[in-house]
Amino acid sequence: MRDELDLPPEEISNLIHEIDRRLANFVARLPDDAAASLDGPGEELLARFAEPPPESGAPVDEVLDFLFEEVIPVSFNAAGPGYLAYVPGGGLPSAGAAEYLAAIVNRYTGVWVAAPAAVELETQAIRWLAELLGMARGALGVLTSGGSVSNLIALVAAREKLLRRDFTRGTLYVSSEVHHSLRKAARVAGLDPALVREVPVDDRFRMRPDALAEIVKADRAEGYQPFFVCATTGTVNTGAVDPLATIADVAEAEKLWLHVDGAYGGVFRLVDELAPLFVGIERADSFAVDPHKGLFLAYGTGLLLVRDIDDLRSAFGGSAPYLPRMQEVGEHVDFCEVTPELSRDWRGLRLWLPLRLHGAGAFRHALREKRELTLRVHDALRSEPDVEIASPPELSLFAFRQRHPGTSIDEENRRNRDLLDRINDRGRIFLTGTTLRGSFHLRVIILHLRTHADRVEEGIEILREELRAARTGIR
Ligand SMILES: *Cc1c(COP(=O)(O)O)cnc(C)c1O
């Protein structure tokens, strides 16, 4: 009898070929596709998702056409060159190929003994990044699903190490610009939200280390146990990079765990001219970086680097009689001992293969390109008479608004939201906004694999035209 699931080689080849054919077409069309489809799914499509489970199979063509024609287009186009929204990333084809390879060979990387060479290869990719990104010698880490989970793991490790069982008075410190995942992490880690102390920022939205030191001292005087500070290298609102070296001084003096959230901006340490912004990273206890943003991987790969992997082992280690023996200490890592996960995919391959195939230089060059393109947009907007830039770009992100003198703040916000809608309606670039000190701002972030000078020049023209139309009322 024919095996219904374990397909013969020619049928697998056909399936892959049919996917490849459609993918080639998908990628070729990206430059012409809308930067985002904002219409949402129609009634007819939603009805398809209410269909009952199928008892028998359907033809390959029918299923793939449904995906490529009905499902994939209903979305922000997060694989396209016009995607300048939130924090973009990629869909790097070589990483996608690695994911396919890893899934078919199905190596188990939760424990070292199950696939020691595959685990070592993943550890090597992590070590490469630790070194490229300036962590202390001997730093290791673990690949996660993204920055939110990396931040959570770091916070739990710090809590276990510094507070042990009683954490009712353990305080942690974040800037007012911190990513919301830190507050979520605190809640999930069982910490009262009131224990998350917000440190004010300077006029460029960077954490003020003097204020941090003061708040920590005041807390200690009142019997709290300060244990954790999160600095950010590249905030989501304005791309601000907190002063790492000075924050590290405070962390050292006060014996706080220093976590650095570089989910967006950490990879810019690869660009030589930006390295000065990262002085102090070698003193961090942990550093979260998102390969699915700045290394252009598809969604689903985050990285937590830690100075001492044993801190993660202490927090997440565990054994059971049905599991194989774990490595005791040191460099050979059982990944199930350093995260809440047990079974996991061989996710290291999607980092290792692109680094091995393209070299770190290719990523360095791409990141330098994104930064230079951002400076180009910044210069163009700076020469507009009524544009106010919240803070110049430190990496590849900045926020701006159009001023409308003589109008109320509410009216000005409304007009800037309207400006954003009109820009996005053009379909060539997709921007998102944020609120800074009560004023709505538009954000420009250039970090997409496929965003190059041609799209950026086109985007600048669109920005100029829509700013002029909003200014003069003529369109
Ligand atoms: C994206 C981001 C996060 C969250 O990362 P996910 O991968 O989306 O979970 C955290 N912090 C910063 C600064 C980010 O840019």
Short mmCIF file of C-alpha atoms and ligand atoms in Angstrom, two decimals:
data_model
loop_
_atom_site.label_atom_id
_atom_site.label_comp_id
_atom_site.label_asym_id
_atom_site.label_seq_id
_atom_site.Cartn_x
_atom_site.Cartn_y
_atom_site.Cartn_z
CA MET A 1 0.00 0.00 0.00
CA ARG A 2 1.13 3.52 -0.76
CA ASP A 3 2.26 5.43 2.30
CA GLU A 4 -0.04 8.43 2.53
CA LEU A 5 2.32 10.54 4.61
CA ASP A 6 5.89 9.58 3.84
CA LEU A 7 5.78 10.64 0.22
CA PRO A 8 8.03 9.02 -2.42
CA PRO A 9 10.96 11.19 -3.54
CA GLU A 10 9.36 12.31 -6.80
CA GLU A 11 6.29 13.62 -5.00
CA ILE A 12 8.43 15.52 -2.50
CA SER A 13 10.42 16.99 -5.39
CA ASN A 14 7.21 18.05 -7.04
CA LEU A 15 5.91 19.69 -3.88
CA ILE A 16 9.17 21.58 -3.38
CA HIS A 17 9.33 22.51 -7.04
CA GLU A 18 5.79 23.90 -6.96
CA ILE A 19 6.61 25.93 -3.86
CA ASP A 20 9.87 27.18 -5.40
CA ARG A 21 8.16 28.22 -8.60
CA ARG A 22 5.63 30.29 -6.69
CA LEU A 23 8.30 31.73 -4.40
CA ALA A 24 10.41 32.87 -7.36
CA ASN A 25 7.38 34.66 -8.73
CA PHE A 26 6.58 36.10 -5.30
CA VAL A 27 10.10 37.51 -4.89
CA ALA A 28 10.22 38.85 -8.46
CA ARG A 29 6.99 40.76 -7.88
CA LEU A 30 7.96 42.27 -4.52
CA PRO A 31 9.14 45.61 -6.00
CA ASP A 32 5.73 46.15 -7.61
CA ASP A 33 3.55 44.83 -4.81
CA ALA A 34 1.89 47.27 -2.41
CA ALA A 35 4.02 48.01 0.67
CA ALA A 36 1.05 46.89 2.77
CA SER A 37 -2.43 45.62 2.16
CA LEU A 38 -4.59 47.22 4.83
CA ASP A 39 -8.01 45.98 3.74
CA GLY A 40 -8.16 42.85 5.87
CA PRO A 41 -9.72 39.53 4.89
CA GLY A 42 -13.15 39.51 3.23
CA GLU A 43 -16.18 37.52 4.39
CA GLU A 44 -15.59 34.85 1.78
CA LEU A 45 -12.03 34.24 2.91
CA LEU A 46 -13.00 34.18 6.59
CA ALA A 47 -15.61 31.56 5.75
CA ARG A 48 -12.86 29.33 4.39
CA PHE A 49 -11.22 29.30 7.81
CA ALA A 50 -14.45 28.09 9.36
CA GLU A 51 -14.46 24.95 7.22
CA PRO A 52 -14.35 21.63 9.15
CA PRO A 53 -11.22 19.44 9.19
CA PRO A 54 -10.74 17.66 5.86
CA GLU A 55 -10.87 13.85 6.02
CA SER A 56 -9.04 13.40 2.74
CA GLY A 57 -6.31 15.37 1.00
CA ALA A 58 -6.43 18.00 -1.75
CA PRO A 59 -4.22 18.51 -4.82
CA VAL A 60 -0.93 20.37 -4.36
CA ASP A 61 -1.80 23.11 -6.86
CA GLU A 62 -5.11 23.88 -5.26
CA VAL A 63 -3.61 24.17 -1.78
CA LEU A 64 -0.61 26.24 -2.85
CA ASP A 65 -2.70 28.59 -4.97
CA PHE A 66 -4.94 29.20 -1.99
CA LEU A 67 -1.91 30.17 0.10
CA PHE A 68 -0.21 32.37 -2.47
CA GLU A 69 -3.32 34.03 -3.88
CA GLU A 70 -5.66 34.31 -0.92
CA VAL A 71 -3.69 34.15 2.31
CA ILE A 72 -0.24 35.66 1.82
CA PRO A 73 -1.32 38.90 0.06
CA VAL A 74 -3.68 39.91 2.91
CA SER A 75 -0.92 41.46 4.99
CA PHE A 76 1.71 44.05 5.59
CA ASN A 77 4.34 43.20 3.01
CA ALA A 78 7.09 42.36 5.47
CA ALA A 79 9.23 40.80 2.73
CA GLY A 80 9.21 43.87 0.47
CA PRO A 81 11.49 46.89 0.00
CA GLY A 82 8.83 49.43 1.04
CA TYR A 83 8.43 48.02 4.53
CA LEU A 84 9.70 50.79 6.81
CA ALA A 85 7.31 50.03 9.66
CA TYR A 86 7.65 48.91 13.31
CA VAL A 87 11.02 47.11 13.22
CA PRO A 88 11.48 45.41 9.86
CA GLY A 89 13.78 42.54 9.01
CA GLY A 90 13.85 40.19 6.16
CA GLY A 91 13.03 36.81 4.86
CA LEU A 92 16.65 36.06 3.98
CA PRO A 93 16.43 33.21 1.45
CA SER A 94 19.54 31.37 2.72
CA ALA A 95 18.06 31.28 6.22
CA GLY A 96 14.80 29.95 4.78
CA ALA A 97 16.74 27.19 3.02
CA ALA A 98 18.46 26.36 6.32
CA GLU A 99 15.08 26.08 8.00
CA TYR A 100 13.87 23.63 5.37
CA LEU A 101 17.03 21.55 5.65
CA ALA A 102 16.80 21.47 9.46
CA ALA A 103 13.17 20.42 9.37
CA ILE A 104 13.75 17.49 7.02
CA VAL A 105 16.81 16.09 8.81
CA ASN A 106 14.95 16.66 12.09
CA ARG A 107 17.93 16.69 14.44
CA TYR A 108 17.09 17.04 18.11
CA THR A 109 18.97 19.92 19.69
CA GLY A 110 17.37 20.08 23.13
CA VAL A 111 20.13 17.93 24.64
CA TRP A 112 23.79 17.82 23.63
CA VAL A 113 24.17 14.02 23.34
CA ALA A 114 21.28 13.71 20.87
CA ALA A 115 23.18 15.57 18.13
CA PRO A 116 26.48 16.84 19.55
CA ALA A 117 27.83 18.14 16.25
CA ALA A 118 24.60 19.96 15.37
CA VAL A 119 24.51 21.48 18.86
CA GLU A 120 28.18 22.51 18.62
CA LEU A 121 27.49 24.12 15.26
CA GLU A 122 24.64 26.11 16.80
CA THR A 123 26.87 27.05 19.72
CA GLN A 124 29.52 28.16 17.24
CA ALA A 125 27.08 30.53 15.54
CA ILE A 126 26.19 31.95 18.95
CA ARG A 127 29.87 32.34 19.83
CA TRP A 128 30.52 34.07 16.50
CA LEU A 129 27.83 36.61 17.27
CA ALA A 130 28.99 37.09 20.85
CA GLU A 131 32.41 37.95 19.49
CA LEU A 132 31.18 40.10 16.58
CA LEU A 133 28.90 42.05 18.91
CA GLY A 134 31.56 42.75 21.52
CA MET A 135 30.45 40.62 24.45
CA ALA A 136 32.99 39.55 27.07
CA ARG A 137 35.23 36.60 26.18
CA GLY A 138 33.58 33.31 27.00
CA ALA A 139 30.07 34.65 26.49
CA LEU A 140 27.56 32.11 25.20
CA GLY A 141 23.82 32.10 24.92
CA VAL A 142 20.75 30.59 23.41
CA LEU A 143 18.52 31.16 20.42
CA THR A 144 14.96 32.03 21.34
CA SER A 145 11.83 32.89 19.40
CA GLY A 146 12.48 36.64 19.70
CA GLY A 147 13.39 39.61 21.85
CA SER A 148 10.42 39.34 24.20
CA VAL A 149 11.40 35.82 25.24
CA SER A 150 15.10 36.76 25.44
CA ASN A 151 14.23 39.62 27.80
CA LEU A 152 12.08 37.30 29.93
CA ILE A 153 14.81 34.66 30.19
CA ALA A 154 17.38 37.29 31.21
CA LEU A 155 15.10 38.71 33.89
CA VAL A 156 14.29 35.30 35.36
CA ALA A 157 18.00 34.39 35.43
CA ALA A 158 18.80 37.63 37.26
CA ARG A 159 15.93 37.10 39.70
CA GLU A 160 17.12 33.54 40.47
CA LYS A 161 20.70 34.62 40.94
CA LEU A 162 20.25 37.77 42.96
CA LEU A 163 16.93 37.42 44.79
CA ARG A 164 16.46 33.66 45.10
CA ARG A 165 13.06 32.73 46.56
CA ASP A 166 11.87 35.99 48.06
CA PHE A 167 11.43 38.61 45.39
CA THR A 168 8.68 40.72 46.88
CA ARG A 169 11.01 43.70 47.33
CA GLY A 170 13.29 43.23 44.33
CA THR A 171 13.26 46.34 42.15
CA LEU A 172 14.28 46.64 38.52
CA TYR A 173 15.11 49.69 36.44
CA VAL A 174 14.11 50.59 32.90
CA SER A 175 13.96 53.89 31.06
CA SER A 176 10.65 55.51 30.18
CA GLU A 177 11.42 54.51 26.56
CA VAL A 178 11.90 50.79 27.28
CA HIS A 179 10.15 48.21 25.09
CA HIS A 180 6.88 47.03 26.64
CA SER A 181 8.14 43.42 26.68
CA LEU A 182 10.20 44.27 29.79
CA ARG A 183 7.08 45.12 31.78
CA LYS A 184 5.43 41.99 30.46
CA ALA A 185 8.50 39.97 31.46
CA ALA A 186 8.35 41.37 34.98
CA ARG A 187 4.71 40.38 35.29
CA VAL A 188 5.33 36.88 33.92
CA ALA A 189 8.32 36.52 36.26
CA GLY A 190 5.99 37.09 39.20
CA LEU A 191 7.19 40.58 40.04
CA ASP A 192 4.72 43.21 41.14
CA PRO A 193 4.45 45.84 38.34
CA ALA A 194 5.08 48.51 40.98
CA LEU A 195 8.62 47.13 41.38
CA VAL A 196 9.47 48.22 37.83
CA ARG A 197 11.05 51.66 38.31
CA GLU A 198 11.02 54.07 35.41
CA VAL A 199 14.17 56.12 34.97
CA PRO A 200 13.75 59.45 33.15
CA VAL A 201 15.46 60.13 29.81
CA ASP A 202 17.46 63.09 28.50
CA ASP A 203 16.44 65.35 25.60
CA ARG A 204 17.51 62.61 23.16
CA PHE A 205 15.42 59.93 24.85
CA ARG A 206 18.40 58.16 26.49
CA MET A 207 18.31 56.83 30.03
CA ARG A 208 19.90 59.25 32.52
CA PRO A 209 22.49 57.29 34.53
CA ASP A 210 22.59 60.01 37.23
CA ALA A 211 18.86 59.55 37.77
CA LEU A 212 19.29 55.77 37.78
CA ALA A 213 21.91 56.00 40.54
CA GLU A 214 19.68 58.28 42.61
CA ILE A 215 16.58 56.10 42.34
CA VAL A 216 18.54 52.95 43.19
CA LYS A 217 19.99 54.63 46.30
CA ALA A 218 16.60 55.89 47.43
CA ASP A 219 15.10 52.40 46.97
CA ARG A 220 17.88 50.77 48.95
CA ALA A 221 17.39 53.29 51.74
CA GLU A 222 13.76 52.22 51.91
CA GLY A 223 14.60 48.53 52.18
CA TYR A 224 14.08 47.45 48.59
CA GLN A 225 16.50 45.09 46.82
CA PRO A 226 17.57 46.63 43.51
CA PHE A 227 18.76 43.77 41.26
CA PHE A 228 18.33 44.46 37.54
CA VAL A 229 18.74 47.30 35.08
CA CYS A 230 17.82 47.18 31.41
CA ALA A 231 19.62 49.53 29.02
CA THR A 232 18.44 49.72 25.42
CA THR A 233 20.64 50.02 22.34
CA GLY A 234 18.07 51.32 19.89
CA THR A 235 14.66 52.13 21.33
CA VAL A 236 11.61 51.44 19.23
CA ASN A 237 10.25 54.99 19.46
CA THR A 238 13.28 57.01 18.35
CA GLY A 239 16.23 54.62 18.03
CA ALA A 240 17.94 56.07 21.11
CA VAL A 241 21.01 54.27 22.42
CA ASP A 242 21.35 54.47 26.20
CA PRO A 243 24.82 55.42 27.54
CA LEU A 244 26.04 51.89 28.21
CA ALA A 245 29.40 52.60 29.83
CA THR A 246 27.95 54.93 32.48
CA ILE A 247 25.02 52.63 33.15
CA ALA A 248 27.53 49.78 33.52
CA ASP A 249 29.36 51.87 36.16
CA VAL A 250 26.15 52.24 38.15
CA ALA A 251 25.29 48.55 37.72
CA GLU A 252 28.74 47.55 38.97
CA ALA A 253 28.68 49.88 41.95
CA GLU A 254 25.18 48.78 42.93
CA LYS A 255 25.66 45.07 42.04
CA LEU A 256 22.79 45.06 39.55
CA TRP A 257 22.46 42.58 36.69
CA LEU A 258 23.06 44.62 33.54
CA HIS A 259 20.79 43.54 30.71
CA VAL A 260 20.99 45.25 27.33
CA ASP A 261 17.98 45.13 25.05
CA GLY A 262 19.44 45.31 21.56
CA ALA A 263 16.56 43.48 19.90
CA TYR A 264 16.41 46.19 17.25
CA GLY A 265 19.78 47.90 17.39
CA GLY A 266 22.30 45.44 18.86
CA VAL A 267 23.54 44.27 15.47
CA PHE A 268 24.73 47.78 14.57
CA ARG A 269 27.78 46.99 16.71
CA LEU A 270 28.97 45.30 13.50
CA VAL A 271 29.38 48.69 11.80
CA ASP A 272 32.80 50.05 12.78
CA GLU A 273 31.80 53.73 12.92
CA LEU A 274 29.01 52.85 15.37
CA ALA A 275 31.15 50.75 17.72
CA PRO A 276 31.73 53.70 20.12
CA LEU A 277 28.00 53.66 20.96
CA PHE A 278 28.45 50.11 22.25
CA VAL A 279 31.41 50.66 24.58
CA GLY A 280 30.36 48.97 27.81
CA ILE A 281 28.63 46.00 26.17
CA GLU A 282 31.56 43.83 27.30
CA ARG A 283 30.41 44.49 30.86
CA ALA A 284 26.81 43.36 30.26
CA ASP A 285 25.52 40.24 32.00
CA SER A 286 23.09 39.66 29.13
CA PHE A 287 22.40 41.09 25.70
CA ALA A 288 19.26 40.44 23.64
CA VAL A 289 19.61 40.72 19.86
CA ASP A 290 17.02 39.76 17.24
CA PRO A 291 18.45 38.04 14.17
CA HIS A 292 14.92 38.24 12.74
CA LYS A 293 15.33 42.01 12.64
CA GLY A 294 18.88 43.17 12.01
CA LEU A 295 20.28 39.98 10.49
CA PHE A 296 17.31 39.79 8.13
CA LEU A 297 16.09 36.31 9.12
CA ALA A 298 12.42 35.42 8.91
CA TYR A 299 10.39 35.86 12.11
CA GLY A 300 11.12 33.36 14.83
CA THR A 301 14.78 33.80 15.74
CA GLY A 302 15.92 35.81 18.73
CA LEU A 303 19.24 35.52 20.56
CA LEU A 304 20.09 35.97 24.20
CA LEU A 305 23.81 36.28 24.89
CA VAL A 306 25.03 35.92 28.47
CA ARG A 307 28.39 36.50 30.03
CA ASP A 308 28.12 33.35 32.15
CA ILE A 309 26.04 30.49 30.73
CA ASP A 310 25.92 28.91 34.20
CA ASP A 311 23.55 31.73 35.25
CA LEU A 312 21.05 30.31 32.76
CA ARG A 313 21.77 26.73 33.88
CA SER A 314 21.01 27.69 37.49
CA ALA A 315 17.69 29.23 36.49
CA PHE A 316 16.48 26.72 33.89
CA GLY A 317 18.32 23.45 34.55
CA GLY A 318 16.28 20.37 35.40
CA SER A 319 16.52 16.63 35.09
CA ALA A 320 14.26 13.62 34.83
CA PRO A 321 14.89 9.87 34.82
CA TYR A 322 13.74 9.52 31.19
CA LEU A 323 16.23 12.11 29.88
CA PRO A 324 19.84 11.44 28.85
CA ARG A 325 22.74 12.68 30.93
CA MET A 326 23.39 16.41 30.65
CA GLN A 327 26.76 18.12 30.34
CA GLU A 328 27.78 19.31 33.78
CA VAL A 329 29.38 22.68 33.15
CA GLY A 330 31.27 24.67 30.58
CA GLU A 331 31.06 25.13 26.86
CA HIS A 332 29.05 22.09 25.80
CA VAL A 333 25.52 23.33 26.21
CA ASP A 334 22.33 21.33 26.60
CA PHE A 335 19.92 23.94 25.30
CA CYS A 336 17.04 22.51 27.38
CA GLU A 337 19.01 23.49 30.48
CA VAL A 338 19.24 27.17 29.59
CA THR A 339 15.65 28.01 28.56
CA PRO A 340 12.12 26.91 29.52
CA GLU A 341 12.02 24.74 26.35
CA LEU A 342 12.80 21.04 25.99
CA SER A 343 12.11 19.95 22.41
CA ARG A 344 13.22 22.54 19.91
CA ASP A 345 14.06 22.84 16.25
CA TRP A 346 17.66 23.06 15.06
CA ARG A 347 17.30 26.81 14.83
CA GLY A 348 21.02 27.47 14.93
CA LEU A 349 21.33 26.36 11.33
CA ARG A 350 19.41 29.36 10.07
CA LEU A 351 22.01 31.60 11.68
CA TRP A 352 25.07 29.48 10.94
CA LEU A 353 24.36 28.81 7.27
CA PRO A 354 23.93 32.47 6.21
CA LEU A 355 27.02 33.50 8.20
CA ARG A 356 29.03 30.66 6.65
CA LEU A 357 27.70 31.25 3.12
CA HIS A 358 27.80 35.05 2.94
CA GLY A 359 30.34 35.94 5.64
CA ALA A 360 29.88 38.47 8.44
CA GLY A 361 31.10 41.18 6.05
CA ALA A 362 27.92 40.92 3.98
CA PHE A 363 25.84 41.72 7.05
CA ARG A 364 28.18 44.52 8.08
CA HIS A 365 27.88 46.10 4.63
CA ALA A 366 24.10 45.77 4.55
CA LEU A 367 23.75 47.38 7.98
CA ARG A 368 26.04 50.25 6.98
CA GLU A 369 23.89 50.72 3.86
CA LYS A 370 20.68 50.89 5.96
CA ARG A 371 22.25 53.48 8.23
CA GLU A 372 23.44 55.63 5.33
CA LEU A 373 20.01 55.47 3.70
CA THR A 374 18.45 56.62 6.97
CA LEU A 375 20.83 59.58 7.15
CA ARG A 376 19.83 60.45 3.58
CA VAL A 377 16.11 60.57 4.52
CA HIS A 378 16.96 62.52 7.66
CA ASP A 379 18.87 65.14 5.63
CA ALA A 380 16.01 65.44 3.15
CA LEU A 381 13.41 65.95 5.90
CA ARG A 382 15.60 68.35 7.82
CA SER A 383 15.44 70.80 4.94
CA GLU A 384 11.63 70.88 5.00
CA PRO A 385 10.60 74.14 6.71
CA ASP A 386 7.94 72.73 9.04
CA VAL A 387 9.32 69.30 9.88
CA GLU A 388 10.53 68.74 13.42
CA ILE A 389 12.76 65.75 14.04
CA ALA A 390 12.42 64.29 17.53
CA SER A 391 16.05 63.28 17.70
CA PRO A 392 18.64 62.65 14.96
CA PRO A 393 19.15 58.98 14.05
CA GLU A 394 21.83 57.19 16.04
CA LEU A 395 21.34 53.93 14.15
CA SER A 396 18.73 53.62 11.36
CA LEU A 397 15.58 55.02 12.95
CA PHE A 398 14.15 58.45 13.75
CA ALA A 399 10.77 60.05 14.40
CA PHE A 400 9.40 63.31 13.03
CA ARG A 401 6.24 65.37 12.79
CA GLN A 402 4.96 68.26 10.71
CA ARG A 403 4.31 71.37 12.74
CA HIS A 404 1.15 73.41 12.20
CA PRO A 405 1.66 76.67 14.10
CA GLY A 406 -1.46 78.18 15.58
CA THR A 407 -3.31 74.87 15.90
CA SER A 408 -4.00 72.89 19.07
CA ILE A 409 -1.97 69.81 19.94
CA ASP A 410 -4.98 67.62 19.18
CA GLU A 411 -5.39 69.17 15.75
CA GLU A 412 -1.69 68.85 15.06
CA ASN A 413 -1.79 65.17 16.04
CA ARG A 414 -4.80 64.62 13.83
CA ARG A 415 -3.05 66.19 10.84
CA ASN A 416 0.05 64.07 11.38
CA ARG A 417 -2.04 60.90 11.56
CA ASP A 418 -3.66 62.03 8.36
CA LEU A 419 -0.24 62.63 6.80
CA LEU A 420 0.78 59.08 7.74
CA ASP A 421 -2.37 57.65 6.16
CA ARG A 422 -1.82 59.58 2.95
CA ILE A 423 1.79 58.42 2.69
CA ASN A 424 0.78 54.81 3.26
CA ASP A 425 -2.13 55.04 0.82
CA ARG A 426 0.41 55.62 -1.94
CA GLY A 427 1.39 51.97 -1.46
CA ARG A 428 5.11 52.40 -2.04
CA ILE A 429 6.40 52.83 1.51
CA PHE A 430 4.74 51.74 4.71
CA LEU A 431 5.53 53.80 7.83
CA THR A 432 4.12 53.58 11.33
CA GLY A 433 3.84 56.17 14.08
CA THR A 434 4.22 56.64 17.79
CA THR A 435 3.46 59.17 20.48
CA LEU A 436 6.31 61.11 22.08
CA ARG A 437 5.60 63.43 25.01
CA GLY A 438 1.97 63.65 23.91
CA SER A 439 2.64 64.39 20.24
CA PHE A 440 2.01 61.97 17.44
CA HIS A 441 5.13 61.33 15.34
CA LEU A 442 5.81 59.37 12.19
CA ARG A 443 8.76 56.98 12.26
CA VAL A 444 11.26 56.18 9.56
CA ILE A 445 13.17 52.94 10.10
CA ILE A 446 15.31 51.42 7.41
CA LEU A 447 16.28 47.85 8.24
CA HIS A 448 14.78 45.75 5.54
CA LEU A 449 16.95 43.36 3.58
CA ARG A 450 15.44 44.57 0.30
CA THR A 451 15.32 48.33 0.95
CA HIS A 452 17.91 50.07 -1.21
CA ALA A 453 18.59 53.58 -2.58
CA ASP A 454 15.99 53.42 -5.37
CA ARG A 455 13.09 52.82 -2.99
CA VAL A 456 14.45 55.35 -0.51
CA GLU A 457 14.66 58.11 -3.16
CA GLU A 458 11.11 57.30 -4.23
CA GLY A 459 10.04 57.43 -0.60
CA ILE A 460 11.67 60.83 -0.12
CA GLU A 461 9.70 62.18 -3.11
CA ILE A 462 6.47 60.84 -1.60
CA LEU A 463 7.27 62.38 1.77
CA ARG A 464 8.02 65.76 0.16
CA GLU A 465 4.84 65.71 -1.91
CA GLU A 466 2.59 64.77 0.99
CA LEU A 467 4.23 67.30 3.32
CA ARG A 468 3.71 70.01 0.70
CA ALA A 469 0.09 69.00 0.13
CA ALA A 470 -0.60 69.09 3.87
CA ARG A 471 1.08 72.49 4.15
CA THR A 472 -0.69 74.16 1.24
CA GLY A 473 -3.94 72.21 1.16
CA ILE A 474 -3.32 71.67 -2.58
CA ARG A 475 -3.10 68.16 -3.91
C1 LIG B 1 11.33 44.03 18.68
C2 LIG B 1 11.81 44.45 20.02
C3 LIG B 1 11.54 43.69 21.15
C4 LIG B 1 10.65 42.47 21.09
O1 LIG B 1 11.20 41.49 20.28
P1 LIG B 1 10.28 40.36 19.60
O2 LIG B 1 11.27 39.63 18.77
O3 LIG B 1 9.26 41.10 18.78
O4 LIG B 1 9.68 39.55 20.67
C5 LIG B 1 12.10 44.08 22.34
N1 LIG B 1 12.85 45.18 22.43
C6 LIG B 1 13.15 45.94 21.36
C7 LIG B 1 14.02 47.15 21.52
C8 LIG B 1 12.63 45.60 20.11
O5 LIG B 1 12.91 46.35 19.04
#
